[in-house]
Coordinates of C-alpha atoms in Angstrom, one line a residue:
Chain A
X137 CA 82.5 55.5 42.0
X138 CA 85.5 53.1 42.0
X139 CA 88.6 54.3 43.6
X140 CA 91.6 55.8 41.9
X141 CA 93.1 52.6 41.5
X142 CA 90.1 50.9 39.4
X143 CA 88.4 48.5 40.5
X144 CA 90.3 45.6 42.2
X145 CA 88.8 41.7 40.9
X146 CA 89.6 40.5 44.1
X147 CA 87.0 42.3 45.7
X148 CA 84.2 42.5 43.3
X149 CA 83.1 39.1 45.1
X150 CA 82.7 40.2 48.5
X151 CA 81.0 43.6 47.1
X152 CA 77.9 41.4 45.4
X153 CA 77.7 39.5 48.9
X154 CA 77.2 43.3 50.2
X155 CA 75.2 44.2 47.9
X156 CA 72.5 40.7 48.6
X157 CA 72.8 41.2 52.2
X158 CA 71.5 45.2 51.7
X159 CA 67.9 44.1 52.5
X160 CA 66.9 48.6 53.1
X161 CA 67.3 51.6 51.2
X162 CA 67.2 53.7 54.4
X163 CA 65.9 57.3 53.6
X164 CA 68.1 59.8 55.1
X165 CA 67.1 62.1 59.0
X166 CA 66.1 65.2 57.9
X167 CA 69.0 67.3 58.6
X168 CA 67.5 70.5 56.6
X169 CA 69.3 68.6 53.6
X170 CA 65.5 68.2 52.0
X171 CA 67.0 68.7 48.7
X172 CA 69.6 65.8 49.0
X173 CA 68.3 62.9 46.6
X174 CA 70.4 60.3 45.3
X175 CA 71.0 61.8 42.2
X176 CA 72.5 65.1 44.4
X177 CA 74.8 62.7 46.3
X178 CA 78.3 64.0 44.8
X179 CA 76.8 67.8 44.8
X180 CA 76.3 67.2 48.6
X181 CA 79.7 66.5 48.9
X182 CA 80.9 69.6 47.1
X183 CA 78.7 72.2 49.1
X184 CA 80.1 69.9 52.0
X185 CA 83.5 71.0 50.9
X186 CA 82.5 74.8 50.0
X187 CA 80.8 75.1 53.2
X188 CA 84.1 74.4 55.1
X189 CA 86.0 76.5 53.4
X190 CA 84.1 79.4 54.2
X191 CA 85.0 79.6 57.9
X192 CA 86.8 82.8 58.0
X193 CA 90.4 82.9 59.5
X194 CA 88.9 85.5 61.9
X195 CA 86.7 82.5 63.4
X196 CA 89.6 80.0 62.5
X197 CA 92.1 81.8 65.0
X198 CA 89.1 82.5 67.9
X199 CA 88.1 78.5 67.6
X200 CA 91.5 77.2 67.5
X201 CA 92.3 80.0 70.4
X202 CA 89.2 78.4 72.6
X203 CA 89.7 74.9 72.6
X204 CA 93.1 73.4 74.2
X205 CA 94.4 70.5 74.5
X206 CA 98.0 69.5 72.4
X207 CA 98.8 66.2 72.3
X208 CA 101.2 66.8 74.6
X209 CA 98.7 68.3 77.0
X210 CA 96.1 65.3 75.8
X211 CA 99.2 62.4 77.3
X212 CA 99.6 64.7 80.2
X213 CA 96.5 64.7 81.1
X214 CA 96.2 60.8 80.8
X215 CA 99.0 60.2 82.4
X216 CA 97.9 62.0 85.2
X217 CA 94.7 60.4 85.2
X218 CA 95.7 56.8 85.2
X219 CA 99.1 57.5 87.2
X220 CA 98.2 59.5 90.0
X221 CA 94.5 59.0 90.0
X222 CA 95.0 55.6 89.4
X223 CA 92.2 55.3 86.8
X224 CA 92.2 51.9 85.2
X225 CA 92.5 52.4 80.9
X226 CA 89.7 50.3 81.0
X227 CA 87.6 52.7 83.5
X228 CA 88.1 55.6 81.0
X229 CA 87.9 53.9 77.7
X230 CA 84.4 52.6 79.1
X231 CA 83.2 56.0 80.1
X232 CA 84.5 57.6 76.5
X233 CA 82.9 54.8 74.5
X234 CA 79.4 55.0 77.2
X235 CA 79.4 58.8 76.3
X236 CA 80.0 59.1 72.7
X237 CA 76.9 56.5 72.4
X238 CA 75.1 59.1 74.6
X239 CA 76.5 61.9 72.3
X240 CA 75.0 60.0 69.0
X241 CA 71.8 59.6 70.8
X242 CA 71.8 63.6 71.6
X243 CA 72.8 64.3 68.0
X244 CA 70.4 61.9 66.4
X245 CA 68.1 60.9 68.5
X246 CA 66.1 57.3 68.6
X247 CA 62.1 58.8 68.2
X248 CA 63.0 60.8 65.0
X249 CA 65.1 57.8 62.9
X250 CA 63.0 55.0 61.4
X251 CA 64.3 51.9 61.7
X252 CA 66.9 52.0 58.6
X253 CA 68.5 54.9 60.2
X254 CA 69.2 53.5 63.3
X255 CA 71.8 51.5 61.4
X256 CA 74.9 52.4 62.5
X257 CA 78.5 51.5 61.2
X258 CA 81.5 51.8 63.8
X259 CA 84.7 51.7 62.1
X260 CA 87.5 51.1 64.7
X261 CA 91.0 51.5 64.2
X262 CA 93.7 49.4 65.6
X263 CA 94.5 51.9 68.5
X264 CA 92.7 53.6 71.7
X265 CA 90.3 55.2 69.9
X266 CA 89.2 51.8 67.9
X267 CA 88.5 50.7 71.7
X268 CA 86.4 53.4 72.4
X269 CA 84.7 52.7 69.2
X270 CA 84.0 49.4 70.2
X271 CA 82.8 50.5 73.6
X272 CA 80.6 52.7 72.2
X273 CA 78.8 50.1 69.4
X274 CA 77.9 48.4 72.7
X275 CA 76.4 51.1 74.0
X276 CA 74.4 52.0 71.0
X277 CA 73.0 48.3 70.7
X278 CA 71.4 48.9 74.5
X279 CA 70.4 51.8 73.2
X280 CA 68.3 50.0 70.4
X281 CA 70.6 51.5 67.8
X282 CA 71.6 48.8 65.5
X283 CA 75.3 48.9 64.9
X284 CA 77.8 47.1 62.9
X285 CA 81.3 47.3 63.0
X286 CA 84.5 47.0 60.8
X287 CA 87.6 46.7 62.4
X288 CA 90.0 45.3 60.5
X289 CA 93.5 45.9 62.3
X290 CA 92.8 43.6 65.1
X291 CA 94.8 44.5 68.4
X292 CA 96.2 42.1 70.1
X293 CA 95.6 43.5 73.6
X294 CA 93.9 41.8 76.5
X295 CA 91.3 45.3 76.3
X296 CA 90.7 45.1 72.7
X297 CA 90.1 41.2 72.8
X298 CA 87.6 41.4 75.5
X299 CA 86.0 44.6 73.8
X300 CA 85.7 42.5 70.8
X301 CA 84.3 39.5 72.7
X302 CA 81.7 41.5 74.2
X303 CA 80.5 43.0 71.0
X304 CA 80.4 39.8 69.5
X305 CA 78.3 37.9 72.1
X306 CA 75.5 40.6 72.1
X307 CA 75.1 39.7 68.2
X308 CA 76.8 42.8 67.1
X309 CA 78.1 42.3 63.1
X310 CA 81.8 42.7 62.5
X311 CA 82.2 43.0 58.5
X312 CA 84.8 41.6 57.1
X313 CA 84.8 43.6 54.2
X314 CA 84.3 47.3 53.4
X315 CA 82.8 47.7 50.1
X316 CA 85.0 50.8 48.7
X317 CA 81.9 52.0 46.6
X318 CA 80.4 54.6 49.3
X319 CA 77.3 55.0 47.7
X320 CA 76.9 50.9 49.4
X321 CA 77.8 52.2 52.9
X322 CA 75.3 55.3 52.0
X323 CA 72.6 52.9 51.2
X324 CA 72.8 50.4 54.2
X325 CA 73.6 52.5 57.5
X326 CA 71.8 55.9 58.5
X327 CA 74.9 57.1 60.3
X328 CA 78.7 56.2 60.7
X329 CA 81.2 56.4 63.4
X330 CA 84.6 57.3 63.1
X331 CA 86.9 55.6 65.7
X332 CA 90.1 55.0 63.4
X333 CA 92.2 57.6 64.3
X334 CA 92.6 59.1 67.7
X335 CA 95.7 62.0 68.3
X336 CA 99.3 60.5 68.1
X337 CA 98.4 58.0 65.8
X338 CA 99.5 58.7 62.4
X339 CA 97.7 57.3 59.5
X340 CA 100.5 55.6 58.1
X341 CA 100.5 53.1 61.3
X342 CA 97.0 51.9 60.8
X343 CA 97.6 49.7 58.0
X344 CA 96.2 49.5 54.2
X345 CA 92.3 48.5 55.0
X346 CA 91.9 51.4 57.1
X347 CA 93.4 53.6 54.9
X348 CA 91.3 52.0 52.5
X349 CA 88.3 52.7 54.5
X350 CA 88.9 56.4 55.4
X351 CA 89.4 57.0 51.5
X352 CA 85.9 55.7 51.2
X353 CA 84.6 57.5 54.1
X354 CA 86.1 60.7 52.6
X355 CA 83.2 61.1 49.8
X356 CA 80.2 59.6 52.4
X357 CA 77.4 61.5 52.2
X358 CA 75.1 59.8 55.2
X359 CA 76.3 61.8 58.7
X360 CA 79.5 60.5 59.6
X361 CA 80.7 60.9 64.0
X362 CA 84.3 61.2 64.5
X363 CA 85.4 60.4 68.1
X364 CA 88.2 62.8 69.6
X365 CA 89.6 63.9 66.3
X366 CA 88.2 63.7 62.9
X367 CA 90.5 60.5 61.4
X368 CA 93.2 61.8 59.6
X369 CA 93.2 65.5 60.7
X370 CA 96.8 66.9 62.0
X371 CA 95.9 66.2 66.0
X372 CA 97.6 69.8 66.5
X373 CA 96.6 71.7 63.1
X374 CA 93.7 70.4 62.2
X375 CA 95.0 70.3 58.8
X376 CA 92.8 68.0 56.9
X377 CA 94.1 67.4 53.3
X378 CA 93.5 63.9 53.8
X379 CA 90.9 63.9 56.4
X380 CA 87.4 63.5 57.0
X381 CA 84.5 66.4 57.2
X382 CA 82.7 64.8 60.5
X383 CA 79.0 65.8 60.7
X384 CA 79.6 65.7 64.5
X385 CA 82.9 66.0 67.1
X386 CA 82.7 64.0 69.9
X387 CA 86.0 65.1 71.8
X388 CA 86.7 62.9 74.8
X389 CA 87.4 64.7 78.0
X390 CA 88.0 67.7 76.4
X391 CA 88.4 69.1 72.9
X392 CA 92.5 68.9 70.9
X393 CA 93.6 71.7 69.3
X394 CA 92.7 70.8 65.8
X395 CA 89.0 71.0 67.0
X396 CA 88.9 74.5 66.4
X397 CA 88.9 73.9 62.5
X398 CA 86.0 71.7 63.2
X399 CA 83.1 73.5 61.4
X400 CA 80.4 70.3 61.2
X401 CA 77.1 70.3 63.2
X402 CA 77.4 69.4 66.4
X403 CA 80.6 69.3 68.9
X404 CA 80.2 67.4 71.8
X405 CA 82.5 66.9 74.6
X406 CA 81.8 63.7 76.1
X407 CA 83.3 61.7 79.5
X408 CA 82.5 62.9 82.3
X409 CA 85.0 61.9 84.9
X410 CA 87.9 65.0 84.9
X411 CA 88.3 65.6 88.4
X412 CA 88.3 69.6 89.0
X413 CA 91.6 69.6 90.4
X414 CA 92.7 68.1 87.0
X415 CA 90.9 70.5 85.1
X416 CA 92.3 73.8 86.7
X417 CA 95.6 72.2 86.2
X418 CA 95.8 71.7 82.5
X419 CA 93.6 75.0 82.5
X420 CA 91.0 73.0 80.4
X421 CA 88.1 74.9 79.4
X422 CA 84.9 72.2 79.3
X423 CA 81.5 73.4 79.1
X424 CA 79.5 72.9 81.7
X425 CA 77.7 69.6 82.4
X426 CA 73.8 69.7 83.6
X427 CA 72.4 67.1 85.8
X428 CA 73.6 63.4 85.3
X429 CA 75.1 64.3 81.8
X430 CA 78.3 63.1 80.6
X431 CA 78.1 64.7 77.4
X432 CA 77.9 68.5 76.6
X433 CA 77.5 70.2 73.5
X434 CA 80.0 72.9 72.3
Chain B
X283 CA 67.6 56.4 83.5
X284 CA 70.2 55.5 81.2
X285 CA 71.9 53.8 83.5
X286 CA 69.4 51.5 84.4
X287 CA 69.0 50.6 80.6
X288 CA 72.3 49.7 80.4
X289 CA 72.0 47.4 83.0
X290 CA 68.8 46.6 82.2
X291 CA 70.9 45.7 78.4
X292 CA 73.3 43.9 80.8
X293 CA 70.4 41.5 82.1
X294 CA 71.8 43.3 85.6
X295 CA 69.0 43.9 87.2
X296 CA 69.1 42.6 90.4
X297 CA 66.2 42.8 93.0
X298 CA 66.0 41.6 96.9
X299 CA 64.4 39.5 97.6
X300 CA 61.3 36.9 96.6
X301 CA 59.0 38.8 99.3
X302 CA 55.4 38.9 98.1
X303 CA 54.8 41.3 95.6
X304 CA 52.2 44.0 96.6
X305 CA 49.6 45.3 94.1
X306 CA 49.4 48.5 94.3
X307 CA 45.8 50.2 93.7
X308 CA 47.0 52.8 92.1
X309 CA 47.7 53.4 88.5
X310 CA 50.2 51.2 87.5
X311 CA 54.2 52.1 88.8
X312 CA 55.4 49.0 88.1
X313 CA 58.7 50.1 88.7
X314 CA 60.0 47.9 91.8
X315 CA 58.2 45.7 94.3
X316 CA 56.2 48.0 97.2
X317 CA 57.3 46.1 100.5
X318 CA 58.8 49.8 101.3
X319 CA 55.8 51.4 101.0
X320 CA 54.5 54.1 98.2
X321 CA 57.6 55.4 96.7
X322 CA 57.7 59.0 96.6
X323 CA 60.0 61.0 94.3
X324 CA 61.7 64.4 94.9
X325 CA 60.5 67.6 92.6
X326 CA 62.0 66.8 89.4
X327 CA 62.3 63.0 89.6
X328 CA 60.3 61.7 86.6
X329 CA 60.6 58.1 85.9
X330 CA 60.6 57.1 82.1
X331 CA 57.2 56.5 81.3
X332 CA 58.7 53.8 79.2
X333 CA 60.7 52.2 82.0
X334 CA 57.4 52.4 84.7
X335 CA 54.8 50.9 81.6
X336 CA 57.5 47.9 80.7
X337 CA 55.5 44.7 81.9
X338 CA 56.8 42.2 84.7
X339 CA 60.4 43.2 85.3
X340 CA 62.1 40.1 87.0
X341 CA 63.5 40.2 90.4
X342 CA 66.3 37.9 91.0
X343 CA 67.5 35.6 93.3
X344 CA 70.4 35.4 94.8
X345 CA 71.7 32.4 92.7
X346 CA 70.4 33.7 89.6
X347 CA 72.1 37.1 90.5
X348 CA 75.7 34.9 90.7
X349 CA 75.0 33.0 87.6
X350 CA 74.3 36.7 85.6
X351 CA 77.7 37.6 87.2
X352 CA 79.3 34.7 85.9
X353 CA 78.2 34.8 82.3
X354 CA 79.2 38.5 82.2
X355 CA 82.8 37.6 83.3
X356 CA 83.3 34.3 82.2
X357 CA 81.4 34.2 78.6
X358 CA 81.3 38.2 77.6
X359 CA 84.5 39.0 79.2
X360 CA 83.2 41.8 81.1
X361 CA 86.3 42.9 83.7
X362 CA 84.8 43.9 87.2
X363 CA 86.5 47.1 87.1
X364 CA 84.0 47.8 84.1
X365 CA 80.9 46.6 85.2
X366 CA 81.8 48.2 88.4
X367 CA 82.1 51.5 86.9
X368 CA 79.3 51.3 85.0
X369 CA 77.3 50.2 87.6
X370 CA 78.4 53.0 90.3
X371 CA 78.1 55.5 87.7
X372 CA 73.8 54.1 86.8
X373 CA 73.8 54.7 90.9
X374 CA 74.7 58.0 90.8
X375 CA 72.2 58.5 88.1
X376 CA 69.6 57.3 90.0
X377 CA 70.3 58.8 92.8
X378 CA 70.4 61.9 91.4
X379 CA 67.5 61.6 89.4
X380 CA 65.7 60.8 92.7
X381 CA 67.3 63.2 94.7
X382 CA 68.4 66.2 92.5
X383 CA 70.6 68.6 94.0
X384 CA 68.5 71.5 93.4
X385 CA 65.8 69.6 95.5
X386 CA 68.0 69.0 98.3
X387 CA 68.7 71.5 101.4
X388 CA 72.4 72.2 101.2
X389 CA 74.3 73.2 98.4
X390 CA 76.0 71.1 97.1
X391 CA 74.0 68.4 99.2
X392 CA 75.9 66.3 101.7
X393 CA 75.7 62.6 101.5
X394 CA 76.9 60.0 103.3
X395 CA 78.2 57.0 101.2
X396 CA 78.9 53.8 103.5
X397 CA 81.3 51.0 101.6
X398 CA 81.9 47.4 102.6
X399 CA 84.3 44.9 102.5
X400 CA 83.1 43.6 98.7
X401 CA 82.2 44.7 95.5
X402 CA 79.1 45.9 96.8
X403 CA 81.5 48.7 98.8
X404 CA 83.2 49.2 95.4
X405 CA 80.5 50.3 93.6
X406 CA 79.9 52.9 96.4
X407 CA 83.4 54.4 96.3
X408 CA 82.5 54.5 92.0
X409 CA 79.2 56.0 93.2
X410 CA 80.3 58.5 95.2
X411 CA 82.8 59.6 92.5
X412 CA 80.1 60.6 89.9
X413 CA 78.0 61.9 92.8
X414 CA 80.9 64.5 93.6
X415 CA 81.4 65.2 89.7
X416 CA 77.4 65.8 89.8
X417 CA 77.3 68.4 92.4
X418 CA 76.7 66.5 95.5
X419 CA 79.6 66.5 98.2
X420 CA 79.5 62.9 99.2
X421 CA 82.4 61.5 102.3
X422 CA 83.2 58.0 102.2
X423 CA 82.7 56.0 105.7
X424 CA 84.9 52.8 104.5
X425 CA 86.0 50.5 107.0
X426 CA 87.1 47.0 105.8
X427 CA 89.0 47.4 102.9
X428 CA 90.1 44.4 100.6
X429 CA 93.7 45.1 99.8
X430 CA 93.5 44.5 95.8
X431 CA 94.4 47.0 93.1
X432 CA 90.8 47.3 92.0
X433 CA 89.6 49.1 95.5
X434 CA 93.1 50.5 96.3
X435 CA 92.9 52.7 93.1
X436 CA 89.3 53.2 93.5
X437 CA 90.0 54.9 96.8
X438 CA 93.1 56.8 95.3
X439 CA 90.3 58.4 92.9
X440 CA 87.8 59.2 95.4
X441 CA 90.8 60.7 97.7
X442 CA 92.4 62.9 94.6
X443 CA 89.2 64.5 94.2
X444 CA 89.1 65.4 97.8
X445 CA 86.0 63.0 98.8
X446 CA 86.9 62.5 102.4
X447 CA 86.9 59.6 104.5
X448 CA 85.7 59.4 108.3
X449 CA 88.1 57.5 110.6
X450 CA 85.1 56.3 112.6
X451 CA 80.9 55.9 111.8
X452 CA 79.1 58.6 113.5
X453 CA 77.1 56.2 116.5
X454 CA 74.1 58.2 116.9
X455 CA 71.5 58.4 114.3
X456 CA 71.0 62.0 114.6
X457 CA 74.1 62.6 114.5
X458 CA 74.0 61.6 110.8
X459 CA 70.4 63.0 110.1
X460 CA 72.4 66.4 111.1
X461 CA 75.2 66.1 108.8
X462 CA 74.3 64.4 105.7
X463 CA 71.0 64.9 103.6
X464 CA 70.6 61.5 102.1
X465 CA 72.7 58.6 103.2
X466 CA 74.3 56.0 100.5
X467 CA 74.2 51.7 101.6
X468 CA 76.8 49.9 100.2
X469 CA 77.4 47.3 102.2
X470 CA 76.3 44.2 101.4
X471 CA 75.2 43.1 98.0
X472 CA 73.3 40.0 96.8
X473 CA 76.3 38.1 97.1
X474 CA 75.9 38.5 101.0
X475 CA 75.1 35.1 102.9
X476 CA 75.3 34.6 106.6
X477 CA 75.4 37.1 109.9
X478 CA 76.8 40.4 109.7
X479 CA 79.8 40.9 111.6
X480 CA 81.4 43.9 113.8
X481 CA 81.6 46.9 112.2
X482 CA 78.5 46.4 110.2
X483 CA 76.2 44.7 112.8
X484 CA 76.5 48.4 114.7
X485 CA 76.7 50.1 111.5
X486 CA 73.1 48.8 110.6
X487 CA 71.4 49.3 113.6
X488 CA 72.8 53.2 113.6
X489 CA 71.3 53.6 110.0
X490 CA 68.1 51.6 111.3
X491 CA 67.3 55.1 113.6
X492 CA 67.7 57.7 110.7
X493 CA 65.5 60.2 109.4
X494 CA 66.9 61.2 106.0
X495 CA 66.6 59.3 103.0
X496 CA 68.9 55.7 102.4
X497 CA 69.8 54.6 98.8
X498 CA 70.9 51.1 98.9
X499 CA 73.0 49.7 96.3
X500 CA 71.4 46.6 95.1
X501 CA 69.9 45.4 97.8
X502 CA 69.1 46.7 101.2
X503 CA 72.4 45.4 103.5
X504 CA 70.8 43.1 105.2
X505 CA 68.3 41.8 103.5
X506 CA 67.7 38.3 103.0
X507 CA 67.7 37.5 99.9
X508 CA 66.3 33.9 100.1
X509 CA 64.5 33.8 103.7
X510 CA 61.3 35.8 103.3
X511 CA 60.8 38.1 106.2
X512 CA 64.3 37.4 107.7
X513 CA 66.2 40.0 106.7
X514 CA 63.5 42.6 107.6
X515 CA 63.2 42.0 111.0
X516 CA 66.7 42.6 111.2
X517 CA 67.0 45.6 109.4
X518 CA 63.3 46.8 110.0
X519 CA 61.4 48.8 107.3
X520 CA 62.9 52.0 105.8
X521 CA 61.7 55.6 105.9
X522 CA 58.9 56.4 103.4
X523 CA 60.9 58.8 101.6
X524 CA 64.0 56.0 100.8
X525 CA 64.7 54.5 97.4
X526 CA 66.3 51.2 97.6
X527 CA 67.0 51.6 94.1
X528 CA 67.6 48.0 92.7
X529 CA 69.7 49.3 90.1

């Protein structure tokens, strides 16, 4: 499926260098999708679609009613965090990115994939949430997950260039290309990660190959994990016209307003390190944590 | 447990000392050398099976400890405040894994976290932090403290979430064993070389007379972690029920 524009020459070299290094056709986790086959893959997208839209308003008013967190409230809290608390960005970016890898675990756990699902492609955007993404492909690769990563925008930051440098020196792949036929991302990873767009960031600042890459992204039909908000969702509405459908939510900290439109699988909230005087403040409603957990489902 | 296999990923596992390794008869925990006697668990404290059937894990010395250290910062372009926070938070884990609340006496259980002057102390202060977010109420005994951002803001995060900090170290052992269920070292780390000076020379010898359970982070304080035998006899063996968890 080539994108609206038609197929750009510039890029059909770098799509037969994808297509040689694709060694697997992973099969897909059984996600009571047993009737998914190749040939179904557009279909899958359209119940995908239908499925959505038959979330009632009733339940689209109580979900966006229980989960808080504006965008305003989301700085707040932030700024309270690494002002008066005196967190270090780095501190909470490396517990969001530890969790959501212990989110994916929890939503797709190592004994059940074979080893073509464990392949995992982390597509980071330019901004905080890209850095969480990247702290989070680390994770996975402890976690025997195999991940790859495309980041395109790089930032310039001391945070992201270390984050990078890590990822890089534990052998984890950055492509330098994103095929923009999906049914290539489909066939090489068993699960993607969404860490483009976090709240605040409008799509327009990301720049053309992640715009490029959530337009691919849009019609994938392997699980896809957004981290905080679905990329491309209003942060506040949850209005998706351009967004992604996320098989999973991971919202750090707490869940944003828009993630009472979220309808997918699994919702996670992930990082555990809101002190309880912060949460009463900003009147945050978090499930509760058992044990050692720093991730709890929704 | 998924701490430790971060670390583990990290290459961070750090052990003592090179004391003789004893076999134990029994089947096989090969989780940790047994100079401290049978390790005994908690109710609810399950080790991975994977983690206790993983052959030969290396213990460290204290050189090879430093170069690991170096390669993370210098090569990977790790920052101590993450590696810090990552490795207080695999603490807490364990500790809680060993310890869970619901096995402990008091609820939520009290625990005495002891901090010193190095990085050792600052993964205490990140320990107690994600002990108190776990359900434990942990106090902070913290009495040398390096005037850098990193443990400045550390301690600004332990005191916003109301952890509190004693002015002075209980002196008598029972004193402690009355107050606190389980006591956390993190003193000295592998880094340590050379005596121990006033406060923790007393410090040591007051923890030396308890009853409940000490975690150590890293290494025992103390410990030698080249001269066989030396650091024991100043320290002398620990309860049967502690966990020096070399985490």
């Amino acid at each position: 499926m080539s994108s609206a524009a038609g197929p750009d020459p510039t890029e059909a070299p770098e799509e037969r260098r994808f297509l040689r290094a694709l060694e697997l056709q992973p099969q897909l986790p059984d996600m009571g999708r047993a009737e998914l086959s190749s040939n179904a893959t557009t279909s899958l997208v359209q119940r995908r679609k239908q499925a959505w839209g038959r979330q009632s308003w009733l339940e689209q008013i109580w979900n966006t009613l229980a989960v808080c967190q504006s965008t305003a409230e989301a700085a707040a809290l932030e700024r309270e965090l690494l002002e008066d608390y005196r967190f270090g960005r780095q501190q909470l970016v490396e517990l969001c990115g530890h969790a959501s890898a212990v989110a994916v675990t929890k939503a797709f756990p190592l004994p059940a994939l074979s080893r073509k699902q464990r392949t995992v492609l982390v597509v980071c955007g330019p901004e905080q949430n890209g850095a969480v993404g990247l702290v989070c492909a680390r994770h996975l690769r402890v976690f025997e997950y195999e991940p790859t990563i495309f980041y395109p925008m790089r930032s310039l930051d001391l945070l992201h260039r270390d984050l990078t440098t890590q990822c890089e020196k534990m052998d984890i792949p950055f492509l330098s290309y994103l095929p923009t036929e999906v049914q290539l991302i489909n066939e090489a990873y068993g699960l993607v990660v969404d860490a483009v767009l976090g709240p605040g960031v409008e799509p327009g600042e990301v720049g053309g190959p992640c715009t490029r890459a959530l337009a691919t992204l849009k019609l994938l039909s392997i699980p896809l994990v957004s981290l905080d908000i679905p990329s491309g969702w209003d942060a506040e509405t949850g209005s998706d016209a351009d967004g992604l459908r996320p098989d999973v939510l991971v919202s750090l900290a707490a869940p944003k307003r828009c993630a009472g439109r979220f309808s997918g699988r699994h919702h996670f909230v992930a990082g555990r390190f809101v002190p309880d005087d912060v949460r009463r403040k900003f009147a945050l409603r978090l499930p509760g944590y058992t044990g050692t957990d720093c991730v709890a489902a929704l | 447990m998924l701490g430790v296999r971060t670390l583990l990923g990290l290459g961070l596992l750090v052990a003592g000392s090179r004391l003789p390794r004893i076999k134990s008869q029994t089947i096989a925990c090969r989780w940790g050398p047994t100079w401290w006697g049978p390790q005994r668990l908690n109710s609810g404290g399950r080790w991975d099976s994977e983690v206790m059937a993983s052959t030969a894990v290396k213990y460290l010395s204290q050189e090879e400890a430093q170069a690991v250290d170096q390669e993370l910062f210098n090569e990977y372009q790790f920052s101590v405040d993450q590696l810090m926070e990552l490795a207080g938070l695999s603490c807490a884990t364990a500790i809680a894994k060993a310890y869970p609340p619901t096995s402990m006496s008091r609820s939520p259980p009290t625990v005495l976290v002891i901090c010193g002057p190095g990085n050792n102390g600052g993964d205490g202060l990140v320990c107690a932090r994600h002990l108190k977010l776990f359900g434990y109420e942990p106090t902070i005994y913290y009495p040398k403290r390096p005037n850098k951002p990193l443990f400045t803001a550390l301690v600004t995060q332990c005191q916003k979430m109301d952890i509190p900090f004693l002015g002075e170290m209980p002196s008598e052992p029972t004193m402690i064993d009355e107050l606190y269920e389980l006591v956390v070292d993190a003193i000295f780390g592998f880094s340590f070389k050379g005596d121990v000076r006033e406060p923790f020379h007393s410090i040591l010898s007051v923890l030396k007379g308890l009853t409940v359970p000490i975690a150590s982070i890293d290494i025992p304080s103390g410990a030698g972690t080249q001269k066989v035998g030396q650091g024991w006899g100043r320290l002398g063996p620990y309860p049967p029920d502690s966990c020096p968890h070399q985490v």
